[in-house]
PDB file of C-alpha atoms in Angstrom:
ATOM      1  CA  UNK V  13     107.247  60.191  79.150  1.00 93.00           C
ATOM      2  CA  UNK V  14     103.852  61.511  78.036  1.00 96.00           C
ATOM      3  CA  UNK V  15     103.624  63.392  74.795  1.00 96.00           C
ATOM      4  CA  UNK V  16     102.580  67.038  74.101  1.00 96.00           C
ATOM      5  CA  UNK V  17      98.805  67.327  74.193  1.00 97.00           C
ATOM      6  CA  UNK V  18      98.344  64.613  76.764  1.00 98.00           C
ATOM      7  CA  UNK V  19      95.603  65.276  79.356  1.00 98.00           C
ATOM      8  CA  UNK V  20      96.302  64.527  83.059  1.00 98.00           C
ATOM      9  CA  UNK V  21      94.838  64.979  86.801  1.00 98.00           C
ATOM     10  CA  UNK V  22      97.816  65.696  89.142  1.00 96.00           C
ATOM     11  CA  UNK V  23      97.714  64.224  92.699  1.00 94.00           C
ATOM     12  CA  UNK V  24      94.744  65.993  94.738  1.00 84.00           C
ATOM     13  CA  UNK V  25      94.065  68.112  91.682  1.00 89.00           C
ATOM     14  CA  UNK V  26      90.584  68.695  90.493  1.00 93.00           C
ATOM     15  CA  UNK V  27      91.141  70.373  87.215  1.00 95.00           C
ATOM     16  CA  UNK V  28      92.657  68.734  84.085  1.00 98.00           C
ATOM     17  CA  UNK V  29      96.113  69.780  83.114  1.00 98.00           C
ATOM     18  CA  UNK V  30      97.257  69.501  79.319  1.00 98.00           C
ATOM     19  CA  UNK V  31     101.111  68.698  78.728  1.00 98.00           C
ATOM     20  CA  UNK V  32     102.595  71.829  76.602  1.00 97.00           C
ATOM     21  CA  UNK V  33     106.360  70.949  77.086  1.00 95.00           C
ATOM     22  CA  UNK V  34     108.651  68.349  78.298  1.00 95.00           C
ATOM     23  CA  UNK V  35     111.975  68.900  80.199  1.00 92.00           C
ATOM     24  CA  UNK V  36     111.792  72.704  80.926  1.00 93.00           C
ATOM     25  CA  UNK V  37     114.654  74.368  82.648  1.00 92.00           C
ATOM     26  CA  UNK V  38     113.507  76.884  85.198  1.00 92.00           C
ATOM     27  CA  UNK V  39     115.083  78.726  88.256  1.00 92.00           C
ATOM     28  CA  UNK V  40     113.631  77.705  91.562  1.00 92.00           C
ATOM     29  CA  UNK V  41     115.147  78.982  94.811  1.00 90.00           C
ATOM     30  CA  UNK V  42     117.873  80.652  92.867  1.00 91.00           C
ATOM     31  CA  UNK V  43     119.202  77.504  91.256  1.00 92.00           C
ATOM     32  CA  UNK V  44     118.562  76.017  87.653  1.00 92.00           C
ATOM     33  CA  UNK V  45     116.379  72.805  87.832  1.00 94.00           C
ATOM     34  CA  UNK V  46     114.238  70.845  85.228  1.00 93.00           C
ATOM     35  CA  UNK V  47     110.924  69.628  85.580  1.00 95.00           C
ATOM     36  CA  UNK V  48     109.268  66.538  83.731  1.00 95.00           C
ATOM     37  CA  UNK V  49     106.656  68.860  82.229  1.00 97.00           C
ATOM     38  CA  UNK V  50     104.969  72.130  81.858  1.00 96.00           C
ATOM     39  CA  UNK V  51     101.276  72.547  81.536  1.00 97.00           C
ATOM     40  CA  UNK V  52      98.199  74.555  81.387  1.00 97.00           C
ATOM     41  CA  UNK V  53      94.551  74.024  82.621  1.00 97.00           C
ATOM     42  CA  UNK V  54      92.379  72.208  80.121  1.00 96.00           C
ATOM     43  CA  UNK V  55      90.101  73.457  78.390  1.00 94.00           C
ATOM     44  CA  UNK V  56      91.279  77.043  78.900  1.00 94.00           C
ATOM     45  CA  UNK V  57      94.952  76.735  77.490  1.00 93.00           C
ATOM     46  CA  UNK V  58      97.858  78.645  78.306  1.00 93.00           C
ATOM     47  CA  UNK V  59      97.692  81.629  80.413  1.00 93.00           C
ATOM     48  CA  UNK V  60     101.135  83.080  80.818  1.00 90.00           C
ATOM     49  CA  UNK V  61     100.375  83.971  84.481  1.00 90.00           C
ATOM     50  CA  UNK V  62      99.238  80.401  85.439  1.00 90.00           C
ATOM     51  CA  UNK V  63     101.957  77.972  83.846  1.00 92.00           C
ATOM     52  CA  UNK V  64     102.162  74.647  85.776  1.00 94.00           C
ATOM     53  CA  UNK V  65     105.606  72.784  86.130  1.00 96.00           C
ATOM     54  CA  UNK V  66     105.101  69.235  87.456  1.00 97.00           C
ATOM     55  CA  UNK V  67     106.783  65.801  87.412  1.00 96.00           C
ATOM     56  CA  UNK V  68     105.915  62.044  86.657  1.00 95.00           C
ATOM     57  CA  UNK V  69     105.257  61.500  90.136  1.00 96.00           C
ATOM     58  CA  UNK V  70     102.877  64.257  90.411  1.00 96.00           C
ATOM     59  CA  UNK V  71     100.529  62.689  87.977  1.00 97.00           C
ATOM     60  CA  UNK V  72      97.496  60.846  89.443  1.00 97.00           C
ATOM     61  CA  UNK V  73      95.546  59.812  86.256  1.00 97.00           C
ATOM     62  CA  UNK V  74      96.221  60.077  82.532  1.00 98.00           C
ATOM     63  CA  UNK V  75      92.990  60.943  80.733  1.00 98.00           C
ATOM     64  CA  UNK V  76      94.292  61.465  77.312  1.00 98.00           C
ATOM     65  CA  UNK V  77      97.870  60.628  75.677  1.00 97.00           C
ATOM     66  CA  UNK V  78      98.693  63.285  72.921  1.00 96.00           C
ATOM     67  CA  UNK V  79      99.762  62.261  69.451  1.00 96.00           C
ATOM     68  CA  UNK V  80     102.712  60.005  68.847  1.00 95.00           C
ATOM     69  CA  UNK V  81     104.612  59.393  65.669  1.00 96.00           C
ATOM     70  CA  UNK V  82     108.435  58.557  64.854  1.00 97.00           C
ATOM     71  CA  UNK V  83     109.659  62.102  65.722  1.00 96.00           C
ATOM     72  CA  UNK V  84     108.392  61.897  69.240  1.00 95.00           C
ATOM     73  CA  UNK V  85     109.925  58.279  69.434  1.00 94.00           C
ATOM     74  CA  UNK V  86     113.191  60.155  68.338  1.00 96.00           C
ATOM     75  CA  UNK V  87     112.739  62.937  70.834  1.00 94.00           C
ATOM     76  CA  UNK V  88     112.085  60.548  73.697  1.00 93.00           C
ATOM     77  CA  UNK V  89     115.563  58.687  72.782  1.00 95.00           C
ATOM     78  CA  UNK V  90     117.395  61.905  72.619  1.00 94.00           C
ATOM     79  CA  UNK V  91     115.688  63.379  75.866  1.00 92.00           C
ATOM     80  CA  UNK V  92     116.697  60.147  77.714  1.00 92.00           C
ATOM     81  CA  UNK V  93     120.340  60.618  76.663  1.00 92.00           C
ATOM     82  CA  UNK V  94     120.258  64.172  77.738  1.00 89.00           C
ATOM     83  CA  UNK V  95     118.926  62.993  81.065  1.00 89.00           C
ATOM     84  CA  UNK V  96     121.812  60.727  81.410  1.00 90.00           C
ATOM     85  CA  UNK V  97     124.523  63.080  80.357  1.00 88.00           C
ATOM     86  CA  UNK V  98     123.406  66.645  81.222  1.00 82.00           C
ATOM     87  CA  UNK V  99     120.570  65.991  83.365  1.00 77.00           C
ATOM     88  CA  UNK V 100     122.657  64.326  86.103  1.00 80.00           C
ATOM     89  CA  UNK V 101     124.120  68.028  86.426  1.00 87.00           C
ATOM     90  CA  UNK V 102     120.938  69.747  86.952  1.00 90.00           C
ATOM     91  CA  UNK V 103     118.829  69.114  89.905  1.00 90.00           C
ATOM     92  CA  UNK V 104     115.154  68.038  89.336  1.00 91.00           C
ATOM     93  CA  UNK V 105     112.674  70.544  90.501  1.00 92.00           C
ATOM     94  CA  UNK V 106     110.481  70.015  93.351  1.00 89.00           C
ATOM     95  CA  UNK V 107     106.871  70.647  93.219  1.00 87.00           C
ATOM     96  CA  UNK V 108     106.376  69.963  96.906  1.00 78.00           C
ATOM     97  CA  UNK V 109     103.737  67.159  96.182  1.00 55.00           C
ATOM     98  CA  UNK V 110     105.385  64.707  98.563  1.00 44.00           C
ATOM     99  CA  UNK V 111     104.617  67.035 101.342  1.00 38.00           C
ATOM    100  CA  UNK V 112     101.765  69.049 100.602  1.00 38.00           C
ATOM    101  CA  UNK V 113     100.438  68.317  97.155  1.00 37.00           C
ATOM    102  CA  UNK V 114     101.096  71.667  95.634  1.00 42.00           C
ATOM    103  CA  UNK V 115     102.321  72.018  92.052  1.00 51.00           C
ATOM    104  CA  UNK V 116     105.061  74.603  91.270  1.00 52.00           C
ATOM    105  CA  UNK V 117     103.287  77.203  89.007  1.00 52.00           C
ATOM    106  CA  UNK V 118     104.200  80.699  87.982  1.00 45.00           C
TER     107      UNK V 118
END
């Protein structure tokens, strides 16, 4: 799991995306789903009209890994526990990358 502030290229992408959030819960096709990450274009930053939701499998290349400390390590541990327990009840969001390489964005 990448930390906040990490910069990536998504599969078939030509713009850098900065990780803003991990594990967001959103509605997709009338169903609550989760994604691995929320991101924004880099270096532009957050535009509420252009938020990107994507998963680990959508990442083509990691350009930069964000800051990590003991709180990050603790977060990852708790998040993995949540995925095992609650995450199994919630479907993982689909970006469609396996079909047409598009990122699910709002």
